Coordinates of C-alpha atoms and ligand atoms in Angstrom, one line a residue:
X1 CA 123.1 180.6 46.3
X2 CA 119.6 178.6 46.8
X3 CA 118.5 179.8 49.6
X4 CA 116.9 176.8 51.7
X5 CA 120.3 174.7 51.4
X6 CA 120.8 174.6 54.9
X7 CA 117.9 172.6 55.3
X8 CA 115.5 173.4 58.3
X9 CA 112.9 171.1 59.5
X10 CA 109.3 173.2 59.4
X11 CA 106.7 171.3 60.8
X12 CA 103.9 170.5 58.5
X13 CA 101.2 173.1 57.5
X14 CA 98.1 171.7 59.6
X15 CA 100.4 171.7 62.8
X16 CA 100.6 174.6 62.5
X17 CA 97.1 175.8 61.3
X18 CA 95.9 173.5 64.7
X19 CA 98.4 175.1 67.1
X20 CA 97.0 179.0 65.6
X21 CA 93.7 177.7 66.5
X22 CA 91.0 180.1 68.3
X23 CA 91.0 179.3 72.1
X24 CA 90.0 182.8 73.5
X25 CA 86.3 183.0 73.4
X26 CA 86.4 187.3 73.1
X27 CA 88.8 186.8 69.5
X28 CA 86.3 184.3 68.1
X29 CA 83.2 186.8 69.0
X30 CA 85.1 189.9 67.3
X31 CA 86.2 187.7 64.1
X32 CA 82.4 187.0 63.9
X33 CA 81.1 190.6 65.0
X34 CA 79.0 189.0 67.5
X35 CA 77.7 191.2 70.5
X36 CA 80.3 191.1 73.4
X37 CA 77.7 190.7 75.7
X38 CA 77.7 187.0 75.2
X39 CA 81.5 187.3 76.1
X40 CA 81.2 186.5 80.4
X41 CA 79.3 183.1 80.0
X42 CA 81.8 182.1 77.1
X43 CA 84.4 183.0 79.6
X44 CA 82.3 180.6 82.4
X45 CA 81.7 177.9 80.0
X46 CA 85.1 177.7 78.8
X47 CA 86.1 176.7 82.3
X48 CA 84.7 173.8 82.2
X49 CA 85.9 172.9 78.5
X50 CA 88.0 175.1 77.0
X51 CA 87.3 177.0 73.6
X52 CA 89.1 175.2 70.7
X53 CA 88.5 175.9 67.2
X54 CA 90.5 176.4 63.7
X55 CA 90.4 179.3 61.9
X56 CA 89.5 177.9 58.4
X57 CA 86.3 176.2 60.1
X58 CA 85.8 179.9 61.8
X59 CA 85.7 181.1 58.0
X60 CA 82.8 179.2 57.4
X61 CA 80.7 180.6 59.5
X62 CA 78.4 183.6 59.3
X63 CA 79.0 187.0 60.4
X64 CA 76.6 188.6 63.2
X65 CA 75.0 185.5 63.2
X66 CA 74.5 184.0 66.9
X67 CA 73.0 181.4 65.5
X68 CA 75.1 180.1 63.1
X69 CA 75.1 176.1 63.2
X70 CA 78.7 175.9 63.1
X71 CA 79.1 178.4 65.7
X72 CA 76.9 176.7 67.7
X73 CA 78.6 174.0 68.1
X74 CA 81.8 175.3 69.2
X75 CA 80.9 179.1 71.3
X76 CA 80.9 178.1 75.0
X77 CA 77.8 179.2 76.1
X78 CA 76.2 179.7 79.5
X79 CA 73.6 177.0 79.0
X80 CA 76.2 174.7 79.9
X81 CA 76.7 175.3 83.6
X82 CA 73.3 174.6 84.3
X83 CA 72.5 170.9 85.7
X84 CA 69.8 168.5 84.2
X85 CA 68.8 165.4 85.4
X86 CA 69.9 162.5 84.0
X87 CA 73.2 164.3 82.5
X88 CA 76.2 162.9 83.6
X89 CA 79.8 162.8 83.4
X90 CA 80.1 159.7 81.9
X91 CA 77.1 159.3 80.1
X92 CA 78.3 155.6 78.5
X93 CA 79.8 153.4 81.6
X94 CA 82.8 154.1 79.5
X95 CA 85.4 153.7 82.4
X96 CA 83.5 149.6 83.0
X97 CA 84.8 148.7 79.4
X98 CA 88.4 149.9 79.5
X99 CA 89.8 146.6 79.2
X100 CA 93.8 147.7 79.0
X101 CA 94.8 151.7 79.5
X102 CA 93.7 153.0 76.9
X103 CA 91.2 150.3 75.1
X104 CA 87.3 150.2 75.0
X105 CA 86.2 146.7 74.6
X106 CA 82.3 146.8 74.5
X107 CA 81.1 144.7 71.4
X108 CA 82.0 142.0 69.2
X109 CA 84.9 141.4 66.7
X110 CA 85.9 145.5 67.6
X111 CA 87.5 146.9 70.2
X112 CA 88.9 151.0 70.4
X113 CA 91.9 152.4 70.8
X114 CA 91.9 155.5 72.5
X115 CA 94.9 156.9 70.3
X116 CA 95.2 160.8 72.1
X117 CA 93.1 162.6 74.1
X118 CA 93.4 165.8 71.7
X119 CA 91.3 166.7 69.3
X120 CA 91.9 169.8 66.5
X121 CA 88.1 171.3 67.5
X122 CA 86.5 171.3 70.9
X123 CA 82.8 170.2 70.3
X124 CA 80.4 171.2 73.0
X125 CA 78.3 168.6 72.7
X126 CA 81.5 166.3 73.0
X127 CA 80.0 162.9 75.0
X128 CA 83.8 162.4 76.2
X129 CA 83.8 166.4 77.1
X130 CA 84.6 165.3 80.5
X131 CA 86.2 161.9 80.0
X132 CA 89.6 161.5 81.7
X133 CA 91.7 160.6 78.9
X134 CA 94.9 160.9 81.3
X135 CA 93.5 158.5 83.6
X136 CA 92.3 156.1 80.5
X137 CA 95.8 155.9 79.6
X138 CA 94.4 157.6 76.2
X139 CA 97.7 157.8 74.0
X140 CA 100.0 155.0 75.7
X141 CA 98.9 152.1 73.6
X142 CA 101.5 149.7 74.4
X143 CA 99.0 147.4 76.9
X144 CA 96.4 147.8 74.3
X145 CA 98.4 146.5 71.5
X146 CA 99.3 143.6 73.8
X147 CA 95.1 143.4 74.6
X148 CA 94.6 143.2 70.8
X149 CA 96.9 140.9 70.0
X150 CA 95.7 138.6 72.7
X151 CA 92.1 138.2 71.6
X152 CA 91.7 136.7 68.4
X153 CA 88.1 137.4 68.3
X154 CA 89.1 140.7 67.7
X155 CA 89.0 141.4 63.6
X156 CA 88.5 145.4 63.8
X157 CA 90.5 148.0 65.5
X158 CA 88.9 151.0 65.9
X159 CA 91.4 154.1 66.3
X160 CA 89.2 156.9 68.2
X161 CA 90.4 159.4 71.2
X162 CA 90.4 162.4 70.8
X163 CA 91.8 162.9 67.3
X164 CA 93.5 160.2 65.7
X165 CA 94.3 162.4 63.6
X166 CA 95.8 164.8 65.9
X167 CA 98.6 162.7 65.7
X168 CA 101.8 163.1 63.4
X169 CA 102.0 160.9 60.5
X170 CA 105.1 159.3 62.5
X171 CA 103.4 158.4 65.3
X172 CA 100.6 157.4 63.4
X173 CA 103.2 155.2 60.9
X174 CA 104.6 153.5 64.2
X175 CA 101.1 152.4 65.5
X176 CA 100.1 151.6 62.0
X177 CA 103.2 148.8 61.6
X178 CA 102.1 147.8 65.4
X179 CA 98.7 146.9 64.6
X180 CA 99.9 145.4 60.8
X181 CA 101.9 142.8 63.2
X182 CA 98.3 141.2 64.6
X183 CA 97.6 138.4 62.1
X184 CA 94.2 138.5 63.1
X185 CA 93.2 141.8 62.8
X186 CA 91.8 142.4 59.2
X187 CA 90.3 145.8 59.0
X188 CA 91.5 149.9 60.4
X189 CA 89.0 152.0 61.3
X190 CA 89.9 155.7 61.8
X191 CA 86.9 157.3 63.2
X192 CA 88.2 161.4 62.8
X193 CA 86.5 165.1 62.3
X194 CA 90.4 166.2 61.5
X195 CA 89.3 166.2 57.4
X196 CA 86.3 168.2 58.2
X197 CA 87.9 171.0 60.6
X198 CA 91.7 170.9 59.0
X199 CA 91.2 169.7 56.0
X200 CA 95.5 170.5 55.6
X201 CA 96.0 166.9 57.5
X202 CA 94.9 165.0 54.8
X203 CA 98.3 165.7 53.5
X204 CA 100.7 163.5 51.0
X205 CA 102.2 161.7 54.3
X206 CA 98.9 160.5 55.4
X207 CA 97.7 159.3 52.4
X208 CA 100.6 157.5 51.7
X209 CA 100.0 155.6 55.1
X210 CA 96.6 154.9 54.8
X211 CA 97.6 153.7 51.1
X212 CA 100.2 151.5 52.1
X213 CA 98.2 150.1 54.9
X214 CA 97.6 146.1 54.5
X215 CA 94.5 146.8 56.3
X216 CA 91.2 148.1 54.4
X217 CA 90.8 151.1 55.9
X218 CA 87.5 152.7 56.9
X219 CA 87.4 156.4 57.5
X220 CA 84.2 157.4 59.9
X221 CA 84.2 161.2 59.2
X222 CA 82.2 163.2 61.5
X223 CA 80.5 166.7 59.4
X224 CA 77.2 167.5 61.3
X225 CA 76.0 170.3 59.0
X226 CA 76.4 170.6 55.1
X227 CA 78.3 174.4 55.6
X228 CA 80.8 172.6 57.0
X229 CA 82.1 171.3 53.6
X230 CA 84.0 173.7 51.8
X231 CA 86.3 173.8 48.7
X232 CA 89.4 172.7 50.6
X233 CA 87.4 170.2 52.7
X234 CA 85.9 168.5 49.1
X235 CA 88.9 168.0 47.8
X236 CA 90.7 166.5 51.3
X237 CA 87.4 164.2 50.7
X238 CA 88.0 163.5 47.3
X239 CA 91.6 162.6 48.1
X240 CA 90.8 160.1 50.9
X241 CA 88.2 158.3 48.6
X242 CA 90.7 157.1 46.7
X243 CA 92.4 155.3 49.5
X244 CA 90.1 154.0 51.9
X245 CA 85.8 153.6 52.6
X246 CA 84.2 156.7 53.9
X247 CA 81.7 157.1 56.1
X248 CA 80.2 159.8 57.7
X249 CA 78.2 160.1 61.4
X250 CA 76.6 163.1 62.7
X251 CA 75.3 163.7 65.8
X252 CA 71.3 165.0 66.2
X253 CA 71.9 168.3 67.8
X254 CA 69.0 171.3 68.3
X255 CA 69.8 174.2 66.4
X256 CA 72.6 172.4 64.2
X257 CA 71.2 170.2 62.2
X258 CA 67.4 168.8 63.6
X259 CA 66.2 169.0 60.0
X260 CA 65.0 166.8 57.1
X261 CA 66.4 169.4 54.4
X262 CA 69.6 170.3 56.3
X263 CA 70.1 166.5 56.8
X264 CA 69.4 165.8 52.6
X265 CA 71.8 168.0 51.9
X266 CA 74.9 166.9 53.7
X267 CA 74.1 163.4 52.8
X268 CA 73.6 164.6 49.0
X269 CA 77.2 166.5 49.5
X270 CA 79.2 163.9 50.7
X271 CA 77.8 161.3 48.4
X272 CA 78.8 163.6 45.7
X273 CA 82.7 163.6 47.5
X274 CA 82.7 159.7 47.9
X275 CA 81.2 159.6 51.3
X276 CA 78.1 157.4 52.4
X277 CA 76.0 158.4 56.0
X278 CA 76.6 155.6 58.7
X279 CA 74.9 156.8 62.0
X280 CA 72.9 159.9 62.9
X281 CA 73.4 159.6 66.9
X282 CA 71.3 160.8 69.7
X283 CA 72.7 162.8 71.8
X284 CA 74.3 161.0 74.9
X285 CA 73.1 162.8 77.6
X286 CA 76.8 164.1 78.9
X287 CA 76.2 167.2 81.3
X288 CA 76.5 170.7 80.6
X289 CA 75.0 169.5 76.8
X290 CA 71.2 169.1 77.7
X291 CA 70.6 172.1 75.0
X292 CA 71.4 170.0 72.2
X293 CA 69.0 167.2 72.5
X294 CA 66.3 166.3 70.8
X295 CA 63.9 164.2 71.8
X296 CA 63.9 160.1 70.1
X297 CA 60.5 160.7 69.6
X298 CA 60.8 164.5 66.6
X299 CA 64.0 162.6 65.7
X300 CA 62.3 159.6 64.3
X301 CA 59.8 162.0 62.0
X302 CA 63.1 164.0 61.1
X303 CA 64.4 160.4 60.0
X304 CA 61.3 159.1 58.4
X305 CA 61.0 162.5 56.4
X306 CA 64.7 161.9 55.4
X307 CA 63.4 158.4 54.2
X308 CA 60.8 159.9 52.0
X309 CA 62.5 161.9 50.1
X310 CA 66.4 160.1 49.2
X311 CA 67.3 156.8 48.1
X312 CA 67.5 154.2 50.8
X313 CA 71.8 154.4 50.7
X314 CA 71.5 158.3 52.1
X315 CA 69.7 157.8 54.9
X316 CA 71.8 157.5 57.9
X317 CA 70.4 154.6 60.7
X318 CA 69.4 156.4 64.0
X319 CA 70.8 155.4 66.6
X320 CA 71.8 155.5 70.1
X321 CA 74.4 153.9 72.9
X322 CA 73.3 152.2 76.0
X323 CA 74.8 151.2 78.8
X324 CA 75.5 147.2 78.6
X325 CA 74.1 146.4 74.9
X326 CA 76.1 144.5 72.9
X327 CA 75.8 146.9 69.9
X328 CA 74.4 150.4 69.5
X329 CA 70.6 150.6 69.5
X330 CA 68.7 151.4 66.5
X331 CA 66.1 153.4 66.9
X332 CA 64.1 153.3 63.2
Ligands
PLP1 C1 80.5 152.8 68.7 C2 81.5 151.9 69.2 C3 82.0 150.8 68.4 C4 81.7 150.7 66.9 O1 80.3 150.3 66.8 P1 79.8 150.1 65.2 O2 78.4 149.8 65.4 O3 80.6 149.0 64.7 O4 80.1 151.4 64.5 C5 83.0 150.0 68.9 N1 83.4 150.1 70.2 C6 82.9 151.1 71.0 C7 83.4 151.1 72.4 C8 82.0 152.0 70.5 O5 81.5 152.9 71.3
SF4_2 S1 86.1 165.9 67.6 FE1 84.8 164.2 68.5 S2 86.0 163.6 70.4 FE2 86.7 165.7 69.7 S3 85.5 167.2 70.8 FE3 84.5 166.9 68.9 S4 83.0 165.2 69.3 FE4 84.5 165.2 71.0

């Protein structure tokens, strides 16, 4: 007899892989046979947001290396419980342009969908690190389906959170045919790290969706640093490029990737896997994050240097958000 005939529903691989993640800060420091002194402000900092990370990003990252860029950008680390003036909560006004639960409404022709508060990675220098998705109404979109629909100026949705991509292909499906249904609406926009961190969502499901979309869909991948790109991660990439535009933003960080030649790289990389650079972002100044800035002033040189040496197309635009602007502020 076959076994299998009985047939038994698994879930799909990258569930899985995301609910195996690494969310105790001593397993991650053992995998990476890091000192254990760094162990009690992990533990304090992951109070305040907890650790999250997948193992096949883990496997990217250095051994006995404390400074490893990836690793910096996920290891909870005591830094983060200090307080610095002019850090806040909610560094963008956010909660002034939630026009429906759920729905940012700030600039013109786009609005954003806050489709889940989850997200496969936790990223310290998250600018939504403490955003109340709950309270947003992040994840019940049925008032800002009715929000979109009701303003035809509106010609882009934007699905953010959290994750979209945290989201199973048939939830995704379901507020895929919902948006389809707004005759004005004419392009998707996915913005998601998921392909970077799991590259096992990019599976046959979701490109089937994205394929069959009647939207042109845009893909904003987030990859801050060029390590993060690995085999399975190039050809999610690859896969994607035949179904939709990619782009990729990357957030300035100290330590990570405040570099020309680190910069070059990932733009050289993902050009070479379909993907052009969209926005290299200041740091919004979201507390417990202050370690990660740098300063408008080293990261227009860092941009100018990136000018100097690649084509015009691989040079992200610098950028920043301000409160009350209708459109993020360029800053070169
Ligand atoms: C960043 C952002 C957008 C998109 O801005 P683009 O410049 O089109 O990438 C839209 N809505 C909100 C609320 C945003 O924060
Ligand atoms: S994936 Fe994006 S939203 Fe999620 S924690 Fe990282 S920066 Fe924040």
């Amino acid at each position: 007899m076959i076994p299998g005939t009985t047939v038994r529903r698994q879930p799909p691989v990258w569930q899985t892989a995301l609910a195996d993640a690494i969310s105790d800060p001593a397993e991650l420091l053992q995998l990476l046979e890091l000192d254990p002194a760094l162990l009690p402000a992990a533990r304090a900092a992951a109070a305040l947001l907890p650790l999250r990370v997948p193992r096949g990003f883990v496997a990217r990252m250095r051994k006995g290396d404390p400074a490893d860029p990836l690793l910096r950008q996920v290891l909870p680390v005591g830094a983060e419980t200090a307080s610095t003036p002019g850090f806040g909560a909610d560094p963008l006004g956010e909660r002034q342009a939630l026009k429906a639960p759920g729905l940012l409404h700030k600039y013109h022709g786009r609005a954003l969908l806050l489709a889940t508060g989850a997200c496969g990675i936790h990223c310290r220098y998250c600018f939504r690190r403490e955003f109340d998705y709950a309270a947003a109404g992040a994840g019940h979109w049925r008032q800002g389906l009715d929000y979109l629909a009701n303003d035809p100026s509106l010609s882009e949705v934007i699905l953010s959170g959290g994750d979209p991509l945290t989201l199973s292909n048939r939830r995704l499906e379901n507020l895929l045919t919902a948006l389809a249904d707004i005759p004005h609406l004419r392009r998707l926009r996915i913005h998601s790290r998921q392909p970077i961190v799991l590259p096992e969502r990019v599976d046959s499901g979701l490109l089937q969706l994205i394929g069959d979309s009647r939207f042109p869909v845009v893909m904003v991948l987030h990859a801050n640093h060029p390590r993060e790109i690995d085999h399975a991660v190039a050809a999610a990439l690859q896969k994607l490029a035949g179904k939709a535009t990619l782009l990729n933003q990357a957030v300035l960080l100290q330590g990570v990737n405040d570099s020309a030649a680190v910069l070059a790289s990932l733009s050289e990389l993902m050009f070479s896997l379909g993907v052009l650079p969209y926005y290299l972002h200041l740091l919004d100044p979201v507390r417990g994050a202050a370690h990660f800035r740098v300063e408008a002033v080293q990261a227009a040189a860092i941009v100018r240097a990136l000018r100097a040496s690649l084509p015009g197309y691989l040079v992200p635009r610098l950028a920043c958000e301000e409160r009350g602007k209708p459109g993020k502020t360029l800053l070169l």
